[in-house]
CSV table of C-alpha atoms in Angstrom, one decimal:
chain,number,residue,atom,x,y,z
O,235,UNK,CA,-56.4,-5.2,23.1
O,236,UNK,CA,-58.8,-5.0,26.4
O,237,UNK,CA,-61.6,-3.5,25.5
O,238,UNK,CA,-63.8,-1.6,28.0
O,239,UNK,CA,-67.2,0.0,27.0
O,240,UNK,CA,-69.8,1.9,28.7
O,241,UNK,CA,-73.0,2.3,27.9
O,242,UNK,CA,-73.0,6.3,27.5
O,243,UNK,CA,-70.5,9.0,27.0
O,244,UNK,CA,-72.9,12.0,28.6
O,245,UNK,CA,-76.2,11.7,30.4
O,246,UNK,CA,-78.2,14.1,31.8
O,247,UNK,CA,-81.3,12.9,34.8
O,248,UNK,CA,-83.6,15.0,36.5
O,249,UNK,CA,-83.3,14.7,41.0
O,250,UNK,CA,-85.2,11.1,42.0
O,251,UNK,CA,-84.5,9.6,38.9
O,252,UNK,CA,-83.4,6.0,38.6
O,253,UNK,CA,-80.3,5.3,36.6
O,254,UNK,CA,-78.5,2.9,35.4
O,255,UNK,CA,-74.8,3.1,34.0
O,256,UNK,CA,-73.9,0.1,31.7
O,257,UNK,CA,-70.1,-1.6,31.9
O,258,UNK,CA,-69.0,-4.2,29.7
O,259,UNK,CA,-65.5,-6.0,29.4
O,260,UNK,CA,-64.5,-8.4,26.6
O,261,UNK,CA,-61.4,-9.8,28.2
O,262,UNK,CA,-62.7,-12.4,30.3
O,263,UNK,CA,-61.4,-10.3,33.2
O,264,UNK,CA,-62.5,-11.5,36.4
O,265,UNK,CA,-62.5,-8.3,38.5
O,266,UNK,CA,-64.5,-5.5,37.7
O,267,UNK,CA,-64.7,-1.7,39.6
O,268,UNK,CA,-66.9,1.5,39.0
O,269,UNK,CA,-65.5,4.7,40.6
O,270,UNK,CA,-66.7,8.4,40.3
O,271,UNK,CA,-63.8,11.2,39.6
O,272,UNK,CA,-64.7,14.6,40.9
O,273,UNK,CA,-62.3,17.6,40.2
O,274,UNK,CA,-58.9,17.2,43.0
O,275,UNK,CA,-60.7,13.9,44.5
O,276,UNK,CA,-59.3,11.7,42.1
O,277,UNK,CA,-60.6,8.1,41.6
O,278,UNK,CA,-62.9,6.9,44.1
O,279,UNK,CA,-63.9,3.2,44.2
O,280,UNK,CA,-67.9,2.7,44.4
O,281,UNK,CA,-68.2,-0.8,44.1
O,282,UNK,CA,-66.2,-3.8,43.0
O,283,UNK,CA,-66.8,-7.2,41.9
O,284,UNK,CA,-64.4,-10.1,42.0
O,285,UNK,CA,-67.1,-12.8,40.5
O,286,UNK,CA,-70.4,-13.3,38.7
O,287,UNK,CA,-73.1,-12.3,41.7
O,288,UNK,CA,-70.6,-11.2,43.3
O,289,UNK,CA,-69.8,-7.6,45.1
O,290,UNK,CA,-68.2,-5.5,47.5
O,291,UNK,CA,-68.4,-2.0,48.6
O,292,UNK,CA,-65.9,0.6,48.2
O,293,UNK,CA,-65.2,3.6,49.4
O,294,UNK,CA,-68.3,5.2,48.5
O,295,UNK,CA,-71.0,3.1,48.1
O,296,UNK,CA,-74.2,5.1,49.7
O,297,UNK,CA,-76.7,5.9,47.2
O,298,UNK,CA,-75.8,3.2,44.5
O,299,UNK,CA,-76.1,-0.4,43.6
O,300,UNK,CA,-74.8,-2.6,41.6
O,301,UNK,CA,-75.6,-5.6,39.2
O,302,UNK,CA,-73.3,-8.4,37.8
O,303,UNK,CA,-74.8,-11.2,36.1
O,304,UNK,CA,-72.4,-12.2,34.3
O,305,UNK,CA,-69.2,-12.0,33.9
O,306,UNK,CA,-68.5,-9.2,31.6
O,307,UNK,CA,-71.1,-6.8,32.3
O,308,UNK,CA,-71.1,-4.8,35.2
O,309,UNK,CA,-74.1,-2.3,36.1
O,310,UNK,CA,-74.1,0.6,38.4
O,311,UNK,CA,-77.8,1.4,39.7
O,312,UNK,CA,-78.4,5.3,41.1
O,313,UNK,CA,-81.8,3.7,42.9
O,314,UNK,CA,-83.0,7.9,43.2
O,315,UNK,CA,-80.5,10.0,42.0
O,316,UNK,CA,-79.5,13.6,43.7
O,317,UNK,CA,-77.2,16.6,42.3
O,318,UNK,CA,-74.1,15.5,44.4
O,319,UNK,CA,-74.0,12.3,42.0
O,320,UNK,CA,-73.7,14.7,39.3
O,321,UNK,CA,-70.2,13.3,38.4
O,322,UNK,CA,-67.7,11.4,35.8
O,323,UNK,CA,-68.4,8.0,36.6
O,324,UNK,CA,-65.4,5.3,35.1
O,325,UNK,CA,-65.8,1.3,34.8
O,326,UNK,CA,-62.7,-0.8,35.1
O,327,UNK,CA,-61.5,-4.4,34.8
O,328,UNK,CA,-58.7,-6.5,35.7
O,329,UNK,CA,-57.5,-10.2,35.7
O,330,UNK,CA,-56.4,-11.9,39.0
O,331,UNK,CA,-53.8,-13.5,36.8
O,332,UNK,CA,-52.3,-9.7,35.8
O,333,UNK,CA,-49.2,-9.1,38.4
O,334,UNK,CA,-48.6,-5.7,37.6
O,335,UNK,CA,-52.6,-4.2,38.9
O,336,UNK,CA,-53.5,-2.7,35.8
O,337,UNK,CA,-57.0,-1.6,35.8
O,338,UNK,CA,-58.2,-1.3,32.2
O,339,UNK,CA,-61.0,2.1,32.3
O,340,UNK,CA,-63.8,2.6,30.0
O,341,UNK,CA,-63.9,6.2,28.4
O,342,UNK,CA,-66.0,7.3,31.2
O,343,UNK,CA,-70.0,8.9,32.0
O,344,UNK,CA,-70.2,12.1,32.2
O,345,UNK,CA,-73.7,12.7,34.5
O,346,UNK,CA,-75.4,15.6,35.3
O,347,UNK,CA,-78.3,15.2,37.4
O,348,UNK,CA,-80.7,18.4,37.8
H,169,UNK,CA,-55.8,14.0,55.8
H,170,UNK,CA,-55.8,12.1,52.4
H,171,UNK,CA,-54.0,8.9,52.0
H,172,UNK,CA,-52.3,10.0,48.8
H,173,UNK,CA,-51.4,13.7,48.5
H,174,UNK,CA,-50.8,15.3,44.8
H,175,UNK,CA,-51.0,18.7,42.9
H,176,UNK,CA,-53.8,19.2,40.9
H,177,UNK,CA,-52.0,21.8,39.1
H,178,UNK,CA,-52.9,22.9,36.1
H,179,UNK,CA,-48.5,22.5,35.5
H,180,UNK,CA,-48.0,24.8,32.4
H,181,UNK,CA,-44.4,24.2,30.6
H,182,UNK,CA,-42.4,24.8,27.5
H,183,UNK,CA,-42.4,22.4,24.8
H,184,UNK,CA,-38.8,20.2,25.9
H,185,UNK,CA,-38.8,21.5,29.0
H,186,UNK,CA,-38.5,18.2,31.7
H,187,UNK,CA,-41.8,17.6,33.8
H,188,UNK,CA,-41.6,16.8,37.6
H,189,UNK,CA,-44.6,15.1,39.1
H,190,UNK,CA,-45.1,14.3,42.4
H,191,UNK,CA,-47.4,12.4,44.7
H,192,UNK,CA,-46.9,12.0,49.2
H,193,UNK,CA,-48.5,9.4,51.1
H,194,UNK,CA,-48.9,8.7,54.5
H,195,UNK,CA,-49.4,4.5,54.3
H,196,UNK,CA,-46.1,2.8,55.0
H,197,UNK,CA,-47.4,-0.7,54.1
H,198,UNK,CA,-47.8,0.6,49.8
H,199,UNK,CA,-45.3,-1.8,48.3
H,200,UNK,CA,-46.5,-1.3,44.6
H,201,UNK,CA,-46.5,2.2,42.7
H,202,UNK,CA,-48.3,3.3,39.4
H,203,UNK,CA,-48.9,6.9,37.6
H,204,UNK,CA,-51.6,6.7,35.2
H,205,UNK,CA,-52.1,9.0,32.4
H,206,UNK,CA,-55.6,10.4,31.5
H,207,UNK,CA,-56.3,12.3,28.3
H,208,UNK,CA,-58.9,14.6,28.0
H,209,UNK,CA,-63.0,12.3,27.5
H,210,UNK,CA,-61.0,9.1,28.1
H,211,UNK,CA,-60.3,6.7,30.7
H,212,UNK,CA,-57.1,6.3,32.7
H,213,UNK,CA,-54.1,4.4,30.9
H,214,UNK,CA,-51.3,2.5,32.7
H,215,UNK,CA,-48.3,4.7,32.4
H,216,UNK,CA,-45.6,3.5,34.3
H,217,UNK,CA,-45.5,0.6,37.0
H,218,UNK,CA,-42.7,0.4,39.9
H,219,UNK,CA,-41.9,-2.2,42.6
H,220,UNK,CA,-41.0,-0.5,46.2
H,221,UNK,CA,-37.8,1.8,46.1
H,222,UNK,CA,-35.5,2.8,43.1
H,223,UNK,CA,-35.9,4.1,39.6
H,224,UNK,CA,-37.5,2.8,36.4
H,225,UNK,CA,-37.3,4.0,33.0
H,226,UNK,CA,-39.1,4.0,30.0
H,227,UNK,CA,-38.3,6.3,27.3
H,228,UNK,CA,-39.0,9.8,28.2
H,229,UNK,CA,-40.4,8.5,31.3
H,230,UNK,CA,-39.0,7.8,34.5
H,231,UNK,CA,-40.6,6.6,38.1
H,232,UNK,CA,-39.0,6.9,40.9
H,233,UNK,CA,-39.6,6.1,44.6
H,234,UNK,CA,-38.6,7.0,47.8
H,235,UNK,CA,-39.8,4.9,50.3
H,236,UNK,CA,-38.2,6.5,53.4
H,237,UNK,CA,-39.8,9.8,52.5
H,238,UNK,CA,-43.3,7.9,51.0
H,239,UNK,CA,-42.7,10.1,47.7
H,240,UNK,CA,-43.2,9.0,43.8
H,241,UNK,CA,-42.2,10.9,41.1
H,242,UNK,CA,-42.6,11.0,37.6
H,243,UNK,CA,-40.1,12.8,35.6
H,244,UNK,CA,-40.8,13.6,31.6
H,245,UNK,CA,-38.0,14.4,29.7
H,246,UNK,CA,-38.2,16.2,26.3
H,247,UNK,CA,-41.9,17.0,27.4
H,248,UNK,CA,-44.3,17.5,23.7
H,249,UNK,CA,-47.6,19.1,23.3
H,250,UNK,CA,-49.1,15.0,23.2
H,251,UNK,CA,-47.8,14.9,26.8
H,252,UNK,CA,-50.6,17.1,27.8
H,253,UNK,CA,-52.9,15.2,29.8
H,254,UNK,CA,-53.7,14.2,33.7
H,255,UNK,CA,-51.3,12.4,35.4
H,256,UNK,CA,-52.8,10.2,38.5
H,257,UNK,CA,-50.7,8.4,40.4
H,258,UNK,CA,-52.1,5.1,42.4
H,259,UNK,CA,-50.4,2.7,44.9
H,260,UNK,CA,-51.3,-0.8,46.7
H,261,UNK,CA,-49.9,-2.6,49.5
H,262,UNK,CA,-50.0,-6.2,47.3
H,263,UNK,CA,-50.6,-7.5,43.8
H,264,UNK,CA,-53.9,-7.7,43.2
H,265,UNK,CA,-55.3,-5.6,46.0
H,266,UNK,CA,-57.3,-2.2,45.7
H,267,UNK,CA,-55.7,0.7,44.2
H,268,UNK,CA,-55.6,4.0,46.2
H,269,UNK,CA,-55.0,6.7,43.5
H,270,UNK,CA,-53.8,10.5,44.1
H,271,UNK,CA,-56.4,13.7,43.2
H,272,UNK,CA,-54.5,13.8,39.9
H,273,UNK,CA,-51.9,16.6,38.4
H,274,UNK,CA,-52.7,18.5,35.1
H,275,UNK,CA,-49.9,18.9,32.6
H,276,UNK,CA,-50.1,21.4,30.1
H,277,UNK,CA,-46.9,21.8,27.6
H,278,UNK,CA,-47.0,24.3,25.2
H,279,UNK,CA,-45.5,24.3,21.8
C-alpha cells in the first residue's frame, strides 16, 4: 500500500513566521505535488516536483517554496507566513509509470496562522 | 469562470436513496476523468477513473461522461451512511499530466 505522511496533522504560526510543512512518500514515486484546499476552491496545485532538485510552479505558488532533496521527501517552505495561508495544505505522489493519474494524498495540515 | 464547475452542496439524502453528482467544464481538450472521494481529516482517495465518453461501473458506483455537453457524473446507488464524505471530481487532457480538480460536493446520507 502507498504510504503518504506528513509531518503534522494541525499547526498553528503566528503572521511572519517561517514554516515548514514535511512530505514524505515510501513508494519510490517519482512525482510529487503540495496543494492548499480552501472551502468551494477545491485542490489547488502549489508546487510540483517530477525529480530530486527538481520543481515547478503551480497554480499558486506566491508566498511558498519548496525543497526536494531527495526523492521521497518533499518540503513546502512558508518563507513569512500571513492569515490568508491559513489553510488545509495536502502532499501527493504519483509514478510516471501509473496510467490511470492517481495521485496518492497524505492526510492533510490543517494551518492556522494568526 | 472556473475551469471545473461543481456543487459544493452540503447534498443531504436518505439512507438507499441513489446519489447524483455532477461536475461542468469548459476545457474541450480533458480526455481523462476522475471523482475522488475525501472523508472527513483525510486525504483524497481515487474513486472512480474513466477514459473520454461512456459509462463505467463499479459496484454501487457508476461514472459517466458526456463529452458533447463537458459533464461527469457520479451516480451512487443504494447510498449508506459510510458514503458520507466529499466527492471531488478531477480531469486531465493526457496520462500523466496535471490534474484540474472541481471545488468538491458534500454528501450527507442519513440513516
Amino acid at each position: 500500500d502507498v504510504k503518504v505522511t506528513q509531518s503534522s496533522r494541525y499547526l498553528v504560526k503566528r503572521t511572519g513566521e517561517k514554516v515548514f510543512l514535511e512530505c514524505v512518500q515510501d513508494m519510490d514515486h517519482e512525482n510529487m505535488f503540495w496543494y492548499r484546499q480552501d472551502p468551494g476552491l477545491g485542490l489547488r496545485l502549489i508546487y510540483f516536483s517530477y525529480d530530486v532538485k527538481m520543481k515547478e510552479k503551480g497554480d499558486i505558488p506566491e508566498g511558498y517554496s519548496v525543497s526536494r532533496e531527495k526523492k521521497e521527501r518533499f518540503s513546502l517552505i512558508l518563507e513569512s507566513a500571513s492569515t490568508n495561508q491559513t489553510s488545509m495544505y495536502l502532499c501527493a505522489s504519483t509514478t510516471e509509470a501509473g496510467a490511470r493519474n492517481e495521485q496518492f494524498f497524505g492526510p492533510g495540515t490543517r494551518l492556522t496562522v494568526l | 469562470q472556473k475551469e471545473v464547475e461543481q456543487d459544493p452542496g452540503p447534498l443531504s439524502v436518505p439512507e438507499g436513496a441513489i446519489v447524483s453528482l455532477n461536475c461542468t467544464y469548459s476545457n474541450s481538450a480533458f480526455q481523462y476523468f476522475m471523482w475522488y472521494r475525501q472523508y472527513s481529516r483525510k486525504g483524497p482517495e481515487l474513486l472512480m477513473y474513466t477514459y473520454s465518453s461512456g459509462n463505467k461501473e463499479d459496484g454501487r458506483f457508476t461514472a459517466q461522461v458526456d463529452k458533447s455537453s463537458k459533464y461527469i457524473s457520479l451516480f451512487i446507488r443504494d447510498s449508506q451512511p459510510s458514503d458520507s464524505a466529499t466527492y471531488l471530481c478531477a480531469m486531465t487532457y493526457n496520462a500523466g499530466n496535471m490534474l484540474t480538480f472541481g471545488g468538491g460536493t458534500r454528501l450527507m446520507v442519513k440513516p
